[in-house]
mmCIF file of C-alpha atoms in Angstrom:
data_model
loop_
_atom_site.group_PDB
_atom_site.id
_atom_site.type_symbol
_atom_site.label_atom_id
_atom_site.label_comp_id
_atom_site.label_asym_id
_atom_site.label_seq_id
_atom_site.Cartn_x
_atom_site.Cartn_y
_atom_site.Cartn_z
ATOM 1 C CA MET A 1346 113.638 100.280 112.107
ATOM 2 C CA SER A 1347 117.271 99.301 111.905
ATOM 3 C CA GLN A 1348 119.308 99.603 108.743
ATOM 4 C CA ASP A 1349 122.759 98.231 108.082
ATOM 5 C CA LEU A 1350 124.646 98.892 104.841
ATOM 6 C CA THR A 1351 126.742 95.962 103.708
ATOM 7 C CA THR A 1352 129.716 95.963 101.371
ATOM 8 C CA ASN A 1353 127.701 94.575 98.432
ATOM 9 C CA ASN A 1354 125.393 97.619 98.197
ATOM 10 C CA ALA A 1355 122.535 95.817 99.938
ATOM 11 C CA VAL A 1356 120.376 97.116 102.763
ATOM 12 C CA GLU A 1357 118.978 94.843 105.412
ATOM 13 C CA SER A 1358 115.969 96.426 107.016
ATOM 14 C CA THR A 1359 113.577 95.233 109.702
ATOM 15 C CA PRO A 1360 110.712 94.918 110.453
ATOM 16 C CA ALA A 1361 109.156 96.543 107.391
ATOM 17 C CA THR A 1362 110.883 94.271 104.899
ATOM 18 C CA GLN A 1363 110.902 91.253 107.216
ATOM 19 C CA ASN A 1364 114.666 90.722 107.048
ATOM 20 C CA GLN A 1365 114.871 90.857 103.243
ATOM 21 C CA THR A 1366 118.101 91.968 101.643
ATOM 22 C CA ILE A 1367 117.542 94.704 99.078
ATOM 23 C CA ASP A 1368 119.923 95.976 96.373
ATOM 24 C CA PHE A 1369 120.491 99.563 97.470
ATOM 25 C CA SER A 1370 121.937 100.594 94.086
ATOM 26 C CA ALA A 1371 118.759 99.462 92.336
ATOM 27 C CA MET A 1372 116.672 101.424 94.847
ATOM 28 C CA VAL A 1373 118.688 104.591 94.188
ATOM 29 C CA GLU A 1374 118.322 104.119 90.419
ATOM 30 C CA LYS A 1375 114.569 103.527 90.698
ATOM 31 C CA SER A 1376 114.184 106.620 92.910
ATOM 32 C CA ALA A 1377 115.882 108.734 90.234
ATOM 33 C CA ASN A 1378 113.323 107.573 87.631
ATOM 34 C CA LEU A 1379 110.094 108.042 89.627
ATOM 35 C CA LYS A 1380 108.738 110.707 87.265
ATOM 36 C CA GLY A 1381 108.491 108.111 84.501
ATOM 37 C CA LEU A 1382 106.421 105.697 86.600
ATOM 38 C CA LYS A 1383 102.631 105.645 86.757
ATOM 39 C CA PRO A 1384 100.474 104.782 89.791
ATOM 40 C CA MET A 1385 99.300 101.165 89.580
ATOM 41 C CA ILE A 1386 97.521 100.359 92.838
ATOM 42 C CA THR A 1387 96.772 102.011 96.173
ATOM 43 C CA LEU A 1388 98.102 99.816 98.969
ATOM 44 C CA THR A 1389 96.386 101.654 101.802
ATOM 45 C CA ALA A 1390 93.370 99.559 102.738
ATOM 46 C CA ASP A 1391 89.822 100.866 103.077
ATOM 47 C CA TYR A 1392 87.283 99.046 105.212
ATOM 48 C CA ILE A 1393 84.544 97.419 103.158
ATOM 49 C CA GLU A 1394 81.228 97.072 104.958
ATOM 50 C CA LEU A 1395 78.274 95.170 103.564
ATOM 51 C CA GLU A 1396 75.125 96.788 104.958
ATOM 52 C CA LYS A 1397 72.171 94.734 103.680
ATOM 53 C CA PRO A 1398 71.655 91.013 103.154
ATOM 54 C CA SER A 1399 72.453 89.952 99.566
ATOM 55 C CA GLU A 1400 75.070 92.721 99.147
ATOM 56 C CA PHE A 1401 78.394 91.374 97.923
ATOM 57 C CA PHE A 1402 81.818 92.274 96.640
ATOM 58 C CA ASP A 1403 84.187 90.442 94.318
ATOM 59 C CA GLY A 1404 87.854 90.416 95.241
ATOM 60 C CA VAL A 1405 91.116 88.538 95.223
ATOM 61 C CA PHE A 1406 92.130 87.344 98.695
ATOM 62 C CA CYS A 1407 95.519 88.879 99.481
ATOM 63 C CA GLY A 1408 96.110 87.909 103.085
ATOM 64 C CA TRP A 1409 95.596 89.157 106.612
ATOM 65 C CA GLN A 1410 96.271 92.213 108.689
ATOM 66 C CA GLU A 1411 95.679 93.186 112.275
ATOM 67 C CA MET A 1412 93.306 96.025 113.110
ATOM 68 C CA GLU A 1413 93.142 97.875 116.392
ATOM 69 C CA VAL A 1414 89.635 98.834 117.486
ATOM 70 C CA ILE A 1415 88.166 100.366 120.626
ATOM 71 C CA ASP A 1416 85.412 98.420 122.372
ATOM 72 C CA GLN A 1417 82.434 100.805 122.484
ATOM 73 C CA THR A 1418 81.287 99.407 125.840
ATOM 74 C CA THR A 1419 84.541 99.133 127.799
ATOM 75 C CA GLY A 1420 86.824 101.551 125.942
ATOM 76 C CA GLU A 1421 89.379 98.730 125.781
ATOM 77 C CA HIS A 1422 91.749 98.551 122.805
ATOM 78 C CA LYS A 1423 91.422 95.223 120.996
ATOM 79 C CA LYS A 1424 93.265 93.696 118.073
ATOM 80 C CA LEU A 1425 91.214 91.976 115.383
ATOM 81 C CA LYS A 1426 92.347 89.812 112.495
ATOM 82 C CA ALA A 1427 91.095 91.273 109.223
ATOM 83 C CA ALA A 1428 90.970 89.765 105.744
ATOM 84 C CA ARG A 1429 92.533 91.763 102.890
ATOM 85 C CA PHE A 1430 91.072 91.720 99.389
ATOM 86 C CA LEU A 1431 92.140 93.330 96.142
ATOM 87 C CA CYS A 1432 88.990 94.770 94.559
ATOM 88 C CA ASP A 1433 89.332 96.627 91.258
ATOM 89 C CA LYS A 1434 92.907 97.768 91.993
ATOM 90 C CA GLN A 1435 92.083 98.833 95.580
ATOM 91 C CA VAL A 1436 92.874 97.014 98.806
ATOM 92 C CA LYS A 1437 89.834 96.463 101.014
ATOM 93 C CA ILE A 1438 89.682 94.907 104.472
ATOM 94 C CA ASN A 1439 86.935 93.334 106.566
ATOM 95 C CA ALA A 1440 87.305 92.061 110.137
ATOM 96 C CA GLY A 1441 83.913 90.375 110.452
ATOM 97 C CA ALA A 1442 84.495 87.450 112.849
ATOM 98 C CA VAL A 1443 82.378 85.020 110.832
ATOM 99 C CA LEU A 1444 84.007 86.056 107.543
ATOM 100 C CA VAL A 1445 87.509 85.622 108.995
ATOM 101 C CA LYS A 1446 86.607 82.187 110.434
ATOM 102 C CA GLU A 1447 85.027 81.071 107.148
ATOM 103 C CA LEU A 1448 88.126 82.087 105.164
ATOM 104 C CA GLU A 1449 90.326 80.192 107.622
ATOM 105 C CA ARG A 1450 88.040 77.140 107.661
ATOM 106 C CA ALA A 1451 87.930 76.976 103.877
ATOM 107 C CA GLY A 1452 91.727 77.285 103.639
ATOM 108 C CA ILE A 1453 91.485 80.042 101.034
ATOM 109 C CA GLU A 1454 94.894 80.579 99.424
ATOM 110 C CA LEU A 1455 96.438 83.922 98.519
ATOM 111 C CA GLY A 1456 95.412 85.001 95.041
ATOM 112 C CA THR A 1457 92.011 83.254 95.130
ATOM 113 C CA ALA A 1458 89.197 85.170 93.401
ATOM 114 C CA LEU A 1459 86.067 85.202 95.574
ATOM 115 C CA ARG A 1460 82.615 86.661 95.879
ATOM 116 C CA VAL A 1461 81.836 87.586 99.490
ATOM 117 C CA THR A 1462 78.097 87.863 100.145
ATOM 118 C CA TYR A 1463 76.417 89.112 103.304
ATOM 119 C CA THR A 1464 73.635 86.550 103.740
ATOM 120 C CA LYS A 1465 71.879 87.455 106.996
ATOM 121 C CA LYS A 1466 72.265 88.720 110.523
ATOM 122 C CA GLU A 1467 71.754 86.586 113.612
ATOM 123 C CA GLY A 1468 71.715 88.790 116.690
ATOM 124 C CA ASN A 1469 74.704 91.099 116.287
ATOM 125 C CA THR A 1470 76.540 88.648 114.020
ATOM 126 C CA LYS A 1471 76.694 89.001 110.248
ATOM 127 C CA LEU A 1472 76.851 85.739 108.298
ATOM 128 C CA TYR A 1473 78.644 85.528 104.963
ATOM 129 C CA SER A 1474 78.940 83.099 102.093
ATOM 130 C CA LEU A 1475 82.077 82.646 100.004
ATOM 131 C CA THR A 1476 81.886 81.736 96.328
ATOM 132 C CA LEU A 1477 84.915 80.917 94.184
ATOM 133 C CA LEU A 1478 85.092 82.923 90.966
ATOM 134 C CA GLY A 1479 86.535 81.444 87.816
#
């Protein structure tokens, strides 16, 4: 990660902040007051697996991330697109191919409240339904 201090007390940092300019003075001030802040949400994602047909979870769609997995047959490292959901103040991810395709097909926007239901399994493929919550 590269960091360059500029004359206006801003830090430009990549890639973590995706080229955002941040007020360094505000960051220093916030860091001095951390004891007065309370935990709000855990950002580290846990994988959410639905095991049986009719199981579901309710969550707010909060985007995508890439997961690296190892193919159990070939030992090859593969990258999978995974959906991120905010479920009761915890980030959950699922990389089910059908779920990812259904979210893309439906054009689900960030911040959309959904119920994700595991409906059935066909071969090795889990099928899901998406229901808007409101």
